[in-house]
Each structure stands twice: as structure tokens, then as C-alpha cells.
Coordinates of C-alpha atoms in Angstrom, one line a residue:
M1 CA -18.0 -6.2 0.1
T2 CA -16.3 -3.7 2.4
S3 CA -13.5 -1.5 1.1
T4 CA -10.5 0.1 2.8
P5 CA -10.4 3.9 2.9
D6 CA -8.1 3.8 -0.2
G7 CA -10.7 1.8 -2.2
R8 CA -9.2 -1.8 -2.0
L9 CA -11.8 -4.5 -1.5
V10 CA -11.4 -6.3 1.8
P11 CA -11.6 -10.0 1.4
P12 CA -14.8 -11.5 2.8
V13 CA -14.6 -12.9 6.3
R14 CA -16.8 -15.8 5.3
A15 CA -16.7 -17.3 1.8
G16 CA -15.9 -20.5 0.0
E17 CA -12.3 -21.5 -0.4
R18 CA -12.0 -20.4 -4.0
A19 CA -13.7 -17.1 -3.5
M20 CA -11.5 -16.5 -0.4
L21 CA -8.3 -17.3 -2.3
E22 CA -9.2 -15.1 -5.2
A23 CA -10.2 -12.2 -3.0
W24 CA -7.0 -12.3 -1.0
L25 CA -4.9 -12.5 -4.2
D26 CA -6.8 -9.5 -5.7
F27 CA -6.4 -7.6 -2.4
H28 CA -2.6 -8.1 -2.6
R29 CA -2.5 -7.2 -6.3
A30 CA -4.4 -4.0 -5.5
T31 CA -2.0 -3.2 -2.7
L32 CA 1.0 -3.4 -5.0
A33 CA -0.7 -1.1 -7.5
L34 CA -1.5 1.3 -4.7
K35 CA 2.2 1.3 -3.5
C36 CA 3.2 2.5 -7.0
S37 CA 0.5 5.1 -7.5
G38 CA 1.1 8.8 -7.4
L39 CA 4.8 8.7 -8.0
E40 CA 7.0 10.2 -10.7
D41 CA 9.0 8.0 -13.0
D42 CA 12.3 8.7 -11.2
Q43 CA 10.7 7.8 -7.8
L44 CA 9.5 4.5 -9.2
R45 CA 13.0 3.7 -10.4
L46 CA 14.7 4.7 -7.1
A47 CA 16.4 1.8 -5.2
S48 CA 15.9 3.3 -1.8
A49 CA 16.7 0.5 0.6
P50 CA 20.4 -0.1 0.2
P51 CA 22.1 -2.4 -0.5
S52 CA 19.2 -3.8 -2.5
P53 CA 18.7 -2.6 -6.1
M54 CA 15.0 -3.3 -5.8
T55 CA 12.6 -0.6 -7.1
L56 CA 8.8 -0.2 -7.2
L57 CA 8.8 -0.4 -11.0
G58 CA 11.0 -3.5 -10.8
L59 CA 8.6 -5.1 -8.4
L60 CA 5.7 -4.6 -10.7
Q61 CA 7.6 -6.0 -13.6
H62 CA 8.7 -9.0 -11.4
M63 CA 5.1 -9.7 -10.5
A64 CA 4.1 -9.7 -14.1
E65 CA 6.7 -12.4 -14.6
V66 CA 5.5 -14.3 -11.6
E67 CA 2.0 -14.2 -12.8
R68 CA 3.1 -15.6 -16.2
N69 CA 5.3 -18.2 -14.6
W70 CA 2.8 -19.7 -12.3
F71 CA -0.4 -19.5 -14.3
Q72 CA 0.8 -19.9 -17.9
R73 CA 4.0 -21.9 -17.6
M74 CA 3.4 -24.0 -14.5
F75 CA -0.4 -24.5 -14.4
A76 CA -1.3 -24.4 -18.1
G77 CA 2.0 -25.8 -19.4
R78 CA 2.6 -23.1 -22.0
D79 CA 6.0 -22.4 -23.4
V80 CA 6.0 -18.6 -23.2
P81 CA 9.1 -16.4 -23.1
P82 CA 10.0 -14.1 -20.2
V83 CA 7.7 -11.1 -20.1
F84 CA 10.4 -8.5 -20.5
G85 CA 12.9 -10.5 -22.6
K86 CA 15.4 -13.3 -22.1
S87 CA 17.9 -11.0 -20.5
N88 CA 15.4 -10.1 -17.7
V89 CA 14.0 -13.4 -16.6
D90 CA 13.0 -12.2 -13.1
G91 CA 11.6 -8.9 -14.4
F92 CA 13.5 -6.7 -12.0
A93 CA 15.8 -5.0 -14.5
L94 CA 14.5 -1.6 -15.7
E95 CA 14.7 -0.2 -19.2
D96 CA 14.8 3.4 -20.2
G97 CA 11.5 4.4 -21.8
R98 CA 9.4 1.7 -20.1
G99 CA 7.3 3.6 -17.6
L100 CA 4.5 2.8 -15.1
D101 CA 1.7 2.9 -17.7
E102 CA 3.3 0.3 -19.9
V103 CA 4.4 -1.9 -17.0
V104 CA 0.9 -1.8 -15.4
A105 CA -0.7 -2.6 -18.7
V106 CA 1.6 -5.6 -19.1
W107 CA 1.0 -6.7 -15.5
R108 CA -2.7 -6.5 -15.8
T109 CA -2.6 -8.5 -19.1
E110 CA -0.7 -11.2 -17.3
I111 CA -3.3 -11.2 -14.5
R112 CA -6.2 -11.4 -17.0
R113 CA -4.5 -14.3 -18.8
G114 CA -4.0 -16.1 -15.6
R115 CA -7.6 -15.7 -14.6
E116 CA -8.8 -17.0 -17.9
L117 CA -6.6 -20.1 -17.7
V118 CA -7.9 -21.0 -14.2
A119 CA -11.5 -19.9 -14.5
A120 CA -12.9 -23.4 -15.3
A121 CA -10.3 -25.3 -13.3
S122 CA -10.8 -27.0 -9.9
L123 CA -8.5 -26.1 -7.0
D124 CA -7.5 -29.7 -7.2
D125 CA -6.3 -29.5 -10.8
S126 CA -2.6 -29.7 -11.1
G127 CA 0.1 -28.0 -13.1
R128 CA 3.5 -29.5 -13.9
L129 CA 6.6 -27.8 -12.5
S130 CA 9.9 -27.4 -14.3
E131 CA 12.7 -29.6 -12.9
E132 CA 14.2 -26.6 -11.2
E133 CA 10.9 -25.6 -9.5
A134 CA 10.2 -29.2 -8.6
G135 CA 13.5 -29.3 -6.7
H136 CA 12.4 -26.3 -4.7
V137 CA 9.0 -27.5 -3.7
G138 CA 9.5 -31.3 -3.5
G139 CA 7.3 -32.5 -6.3
E140 CA 6.6 -32.3 -10.0
E141 CA 3.0 -31.4 -9.7
V142 CA 1.2 -28.7 -7.7
S143 CA -2.5 -28.0 -7.3
L144 CA -4.1 -24.8 -8.4
R145 CA -4.8 -24.4 -4.7
W146 CA -1.1 -24.5 -3.9
I147 CA -0.4 -22.0 -6.7
M148 CA -3.0 -19.6 -5.4
V149 CA -1.7 -19.7 -1.9
H150 CA 1.9 -19.3 -3.2
M151 CA 0.8 -16.3 -5.2
I152 CA -0.8 -14.7 -2.1
E153 CA 2.5 -15.3 -0.3
E154 CA 4.6 -13.9 -3.1
Y155 CA 2.5 -10.7 -3.3
A156 CA 2.4 -10.3 0.5
R157 CA 6.2 -10.7 0.7
H158 CA 6.9 -8.2 -2.1
N159 CA 4.3 -5.8 -0.7
G160 CA 6.4 -5.7 2.4
H161 CA 9.4 -4.7 0.2
A162 CA 7.2 -2.1 -1.5
D163 CA 6.2 -0.7 1.9
L164 CA 9.9 0.0 2.8
I165 CA 10.8 1.3 -0.6
R166 CA 7.7 3.7 -0.7
E167 CA 8.4 5.0 2.7
R168 CA 12.0 5.8 1.8
V169 CA 10.9 7.4 -1.5
D170 CA 8.3 9.9 -0.2
G171 CA 7.6 9.1 3.5
V172 CA 4.2 7.4 2.7
A173 CA 3.8 4.3 5.0
G174 CA 1.1 1.8 5.7
L175 CA -1.0 2.1 2.6

């Protein structure tokens, strides 16, 4: 596999559907990690695109919650609490003392758990949505294929946010 100058693996231009989806999801995960690398704690906590309160550290926490939500709750049907507590269901709120190392470890744990849960599943296997989520997507069940595509979209959208935040924090753009 080819890699970008910063070390991210470029998804293959030819591969089976599952390998392609997994590669693109991993690429976007690596992109978010890269956007947060090399910064001090205060920079990771800086909401630098007013009026949004979004921060790079908050984005990482949010994506840990998104990983848990789609793979554990929706696909596997597990009843698991929010990653960062019931008062932080979307993951964006920051807590003093919780820095990048801890957040990255939690995020990577959620990624690992998700991978384990879907490893033996077919892309056609389905998860069951909450009533609220079903109202947003138009059905109570979604395939693993749909979840994988949605996760790629979710990371790509938030990586765009991370681009803007990072550029405002220290001028680095286009990682």
C-alpha cells in the first residue's frame, strides 16, 4: 500500500468492497489523529473558529462517542453508557485534566471494539437503530455497509472542521 508523505496509508485504488470501506475509514481516522498531533494541550482546547465552541480535543472525544454509538449500540445492540459520561453524550465537552493521551487511548479503544464486533459480520448484516435514529434515517435497521459509509462521511465532515480549527490554531493547513 502507498502512503502519504505524513505516513497515512492511501486506500487502494482497486480492492473488494469491504477492504475499500475499511481502508477509507482507517484513512480518515488517521487524518483526525494527524490533525491533533504536535499541539500543546491549550491549543487542542482552543475553539478557534467563532462562533463555534468546537475544539480538536472535543472532536476526538466526539468521534470516540460516534464509534461507540454506531458499532456497539446500533450494530451490536449493546446498552453502553456515553464514553465521557451522561452529561457529555456527544463527547464535545472538555474536562480539566483529560488530555490528548487519555482521549486518544479511549478513542483507539472504541475503534478496536468496533473492529472486533464487525470482524466476522457481513456487510449485509444489520443493526437496529434507536427510535430517534430511525426517525433520522427512515428505517429501524441499517446494514453494516450503511454504517461503514456513514462513518467515513462522519470522519470526512469532522476532518474538514479539524482543518479549519488547526489552521487557526497554528497555521498548519492541508495535512
